[in-house]
GROMACS .gro file of C-alpha atoms in nm:
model
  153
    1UNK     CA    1   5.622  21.162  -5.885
    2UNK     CA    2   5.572  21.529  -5.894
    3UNK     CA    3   5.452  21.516  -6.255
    4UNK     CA    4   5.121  21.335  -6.083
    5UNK     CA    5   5.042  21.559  -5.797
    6UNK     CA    6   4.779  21.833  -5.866
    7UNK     CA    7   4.973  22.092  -5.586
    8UNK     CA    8   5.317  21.983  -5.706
    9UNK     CA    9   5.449  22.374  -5.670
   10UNK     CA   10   5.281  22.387  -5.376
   11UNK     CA   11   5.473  22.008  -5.211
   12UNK     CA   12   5.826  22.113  -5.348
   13UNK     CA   13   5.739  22.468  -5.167
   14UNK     CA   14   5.719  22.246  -4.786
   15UNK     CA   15   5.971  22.040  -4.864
   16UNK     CA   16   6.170  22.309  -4.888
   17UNK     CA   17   6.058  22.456  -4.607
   18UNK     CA   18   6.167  22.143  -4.401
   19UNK     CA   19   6.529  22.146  -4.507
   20UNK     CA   20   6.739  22.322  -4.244
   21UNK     CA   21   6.954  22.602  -4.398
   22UNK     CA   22   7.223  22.535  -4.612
   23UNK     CA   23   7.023  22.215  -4.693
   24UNK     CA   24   6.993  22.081  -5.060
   25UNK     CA   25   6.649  21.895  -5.215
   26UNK     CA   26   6.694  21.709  -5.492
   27UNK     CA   27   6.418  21.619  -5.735
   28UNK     CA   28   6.368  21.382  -6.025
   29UNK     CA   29   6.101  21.414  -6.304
   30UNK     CA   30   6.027  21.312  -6.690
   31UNK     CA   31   5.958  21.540  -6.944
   32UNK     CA   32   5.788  21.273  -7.211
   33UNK     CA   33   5.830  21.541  -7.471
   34UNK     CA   34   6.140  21.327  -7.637
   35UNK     CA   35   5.957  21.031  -7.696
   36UNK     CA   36   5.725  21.190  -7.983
   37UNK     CA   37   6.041  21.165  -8.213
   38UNK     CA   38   6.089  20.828  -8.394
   39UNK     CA   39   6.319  20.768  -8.648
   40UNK     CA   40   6.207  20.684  -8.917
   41UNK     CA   41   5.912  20.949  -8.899
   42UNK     CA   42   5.584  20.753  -8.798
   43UNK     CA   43   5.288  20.959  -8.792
   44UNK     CA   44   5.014  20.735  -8.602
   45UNK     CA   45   5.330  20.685  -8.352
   46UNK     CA   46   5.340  21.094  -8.290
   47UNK     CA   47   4.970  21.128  -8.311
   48UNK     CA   48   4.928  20.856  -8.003
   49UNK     CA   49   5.239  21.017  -7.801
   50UNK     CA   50   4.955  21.350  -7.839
   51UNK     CA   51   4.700  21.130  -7.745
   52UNK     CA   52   4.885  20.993  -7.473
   53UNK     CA   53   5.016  21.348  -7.327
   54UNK     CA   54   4.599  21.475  -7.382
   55UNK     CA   55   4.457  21.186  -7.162
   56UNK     CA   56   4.789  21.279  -6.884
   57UNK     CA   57   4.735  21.650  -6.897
   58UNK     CA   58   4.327  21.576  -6.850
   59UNK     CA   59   4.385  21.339  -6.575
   60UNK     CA   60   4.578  21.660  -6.359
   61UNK     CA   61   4.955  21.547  -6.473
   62UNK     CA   62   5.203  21.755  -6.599
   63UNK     CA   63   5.348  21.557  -6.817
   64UNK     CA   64   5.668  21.784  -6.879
   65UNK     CA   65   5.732  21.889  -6.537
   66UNK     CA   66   6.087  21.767  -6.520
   67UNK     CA   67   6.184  22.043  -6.763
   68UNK     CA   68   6.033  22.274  -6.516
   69UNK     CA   69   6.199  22.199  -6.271
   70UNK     CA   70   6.484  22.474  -6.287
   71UNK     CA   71   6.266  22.771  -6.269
   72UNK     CA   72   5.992  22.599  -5.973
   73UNK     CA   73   6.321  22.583  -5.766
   74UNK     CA   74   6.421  22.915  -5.850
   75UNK     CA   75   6.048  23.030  -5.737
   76UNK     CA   76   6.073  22.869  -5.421
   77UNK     CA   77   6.336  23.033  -5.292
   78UNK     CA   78   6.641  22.797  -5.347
   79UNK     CA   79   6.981  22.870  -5.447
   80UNK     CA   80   7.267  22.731  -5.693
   81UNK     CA   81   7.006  22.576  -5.832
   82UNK     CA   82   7.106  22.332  -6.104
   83UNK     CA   83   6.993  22.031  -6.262
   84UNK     CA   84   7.141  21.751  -6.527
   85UNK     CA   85   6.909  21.523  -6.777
   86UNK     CA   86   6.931  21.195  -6.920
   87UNK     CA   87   6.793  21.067  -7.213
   88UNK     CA   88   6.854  20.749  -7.386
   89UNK     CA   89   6.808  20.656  -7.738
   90UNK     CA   90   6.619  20.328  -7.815
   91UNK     CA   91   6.475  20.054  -8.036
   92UNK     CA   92   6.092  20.041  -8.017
   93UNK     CA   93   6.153  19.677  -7.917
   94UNK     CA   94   6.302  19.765  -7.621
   95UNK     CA   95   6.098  20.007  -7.549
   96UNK     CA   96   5.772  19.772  -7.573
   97UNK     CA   97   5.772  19.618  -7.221
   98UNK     CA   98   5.761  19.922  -7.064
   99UNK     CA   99   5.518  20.119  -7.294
  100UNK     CA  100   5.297  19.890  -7.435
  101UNK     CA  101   5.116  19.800  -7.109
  102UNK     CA  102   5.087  20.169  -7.060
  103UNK     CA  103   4.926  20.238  -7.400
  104UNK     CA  104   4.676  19.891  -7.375
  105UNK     CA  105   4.560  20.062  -6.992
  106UNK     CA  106   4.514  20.419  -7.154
  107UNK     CA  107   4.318  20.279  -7.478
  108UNK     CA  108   3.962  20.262  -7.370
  109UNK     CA  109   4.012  20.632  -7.247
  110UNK     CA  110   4.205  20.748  -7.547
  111UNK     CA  111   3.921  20.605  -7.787
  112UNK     CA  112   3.636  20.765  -7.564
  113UNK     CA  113   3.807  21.122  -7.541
  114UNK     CA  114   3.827  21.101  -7.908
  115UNK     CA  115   4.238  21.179  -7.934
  116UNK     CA  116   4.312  20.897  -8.159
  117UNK     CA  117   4.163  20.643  -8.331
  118UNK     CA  118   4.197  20.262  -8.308
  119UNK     CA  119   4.380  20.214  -8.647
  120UNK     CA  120   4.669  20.455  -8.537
  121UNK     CA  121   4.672  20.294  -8.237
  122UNK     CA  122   4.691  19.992  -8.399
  123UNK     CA  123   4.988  20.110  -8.608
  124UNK     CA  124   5.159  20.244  -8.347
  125UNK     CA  125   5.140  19.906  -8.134
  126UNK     CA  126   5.281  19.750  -8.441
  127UNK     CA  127   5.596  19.961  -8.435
  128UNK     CA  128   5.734  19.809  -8.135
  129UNK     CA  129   5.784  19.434  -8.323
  130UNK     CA  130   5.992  19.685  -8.568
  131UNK     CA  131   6.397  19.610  -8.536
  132UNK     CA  132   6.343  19.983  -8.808
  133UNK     CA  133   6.232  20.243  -8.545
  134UNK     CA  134   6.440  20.396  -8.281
  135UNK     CA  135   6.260  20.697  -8.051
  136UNK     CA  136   6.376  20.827  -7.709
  137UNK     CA  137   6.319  20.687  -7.336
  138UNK     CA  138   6.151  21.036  -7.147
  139UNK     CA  139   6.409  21.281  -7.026
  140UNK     CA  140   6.460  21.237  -6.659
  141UNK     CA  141   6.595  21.547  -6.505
  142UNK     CA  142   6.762  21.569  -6.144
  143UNK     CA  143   6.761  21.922  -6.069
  144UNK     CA  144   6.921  22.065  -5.717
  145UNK     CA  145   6.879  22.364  -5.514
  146UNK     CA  146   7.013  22.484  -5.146
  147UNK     CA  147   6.794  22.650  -4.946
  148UNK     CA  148   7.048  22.954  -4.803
  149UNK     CA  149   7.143  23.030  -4.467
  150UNK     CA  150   6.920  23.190  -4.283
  151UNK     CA  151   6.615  23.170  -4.494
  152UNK     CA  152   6.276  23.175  -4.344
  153UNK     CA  153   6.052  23.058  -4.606
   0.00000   0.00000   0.00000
């Protein structure tokens, strides 16, 4: 949820500030960055996940935040920090339900910023009836930190 907040820094800053010492916050993001590979290559498919990034990053969302998380909870004062990631290789098929909705909200505002066209997206929306294209779900990282004894933050 992070990812979506303009002050996100600024929120995981309190909520560490909340935890009593020798507390741990734990926070979960995406980093969409996996998803522009596909396999087989597929260029309209790349040029959309651009797009798609473009229109986030415009609307105030970071939309590789999760693979900051490591040094934001360094910054903010917490330590053994640590964090783990999952990723999970796909089908476009299965990937459809959750990502074609997604790109069918975001295609008025794609096509009026000018960050894709309609045939690519067209292509690309085609792609996830193929049983020949596999691509990525977002990495999802968990990332820890402990806020020491003693701190005043």
């Amino acid at each position: 949820v992070l990812e979506h907040l303009p002050l996100r820094d600024v929120i995981a800053a309190k909520l560490t500030r909340a935890l009593r010492p020798g507390g741990s916050l734990v926070v979960e993001d995406y980093d969409l960055q996996p998803m522009e590979t596909i396999v087989p290559a597929h260029a309209a498919w790349t040029a959309v996940h651009d797009a798609v990034r473009g229109v986030l990053r415009a609307r105030g969302v970071e939309p590789s935040y999760g693979s900051r998380l490591l040094p934001v909870l360094r910054s903010i004062g917490l330590a053994d920090v640590s964090a783990e990631g999952y990723i999970r290789p796909s089908w476009m098929r299965d990937l459809a339900p959750v990502f074609r909705p997604v790109l069918a909200r975001m295609r008025d505002t794609m096509l009026t910023m000018g960050v894709i066209d309609a045939d690519a997206l067209e292509q690309t929306l085609e792609v996830f009836d193929s049983d020949e294209h596999m691509s990525y779900s977002p990495l999802l990282v968990s990332a820890r930190g402990r806020r020491m004894l003693g701190a005043c933050t």
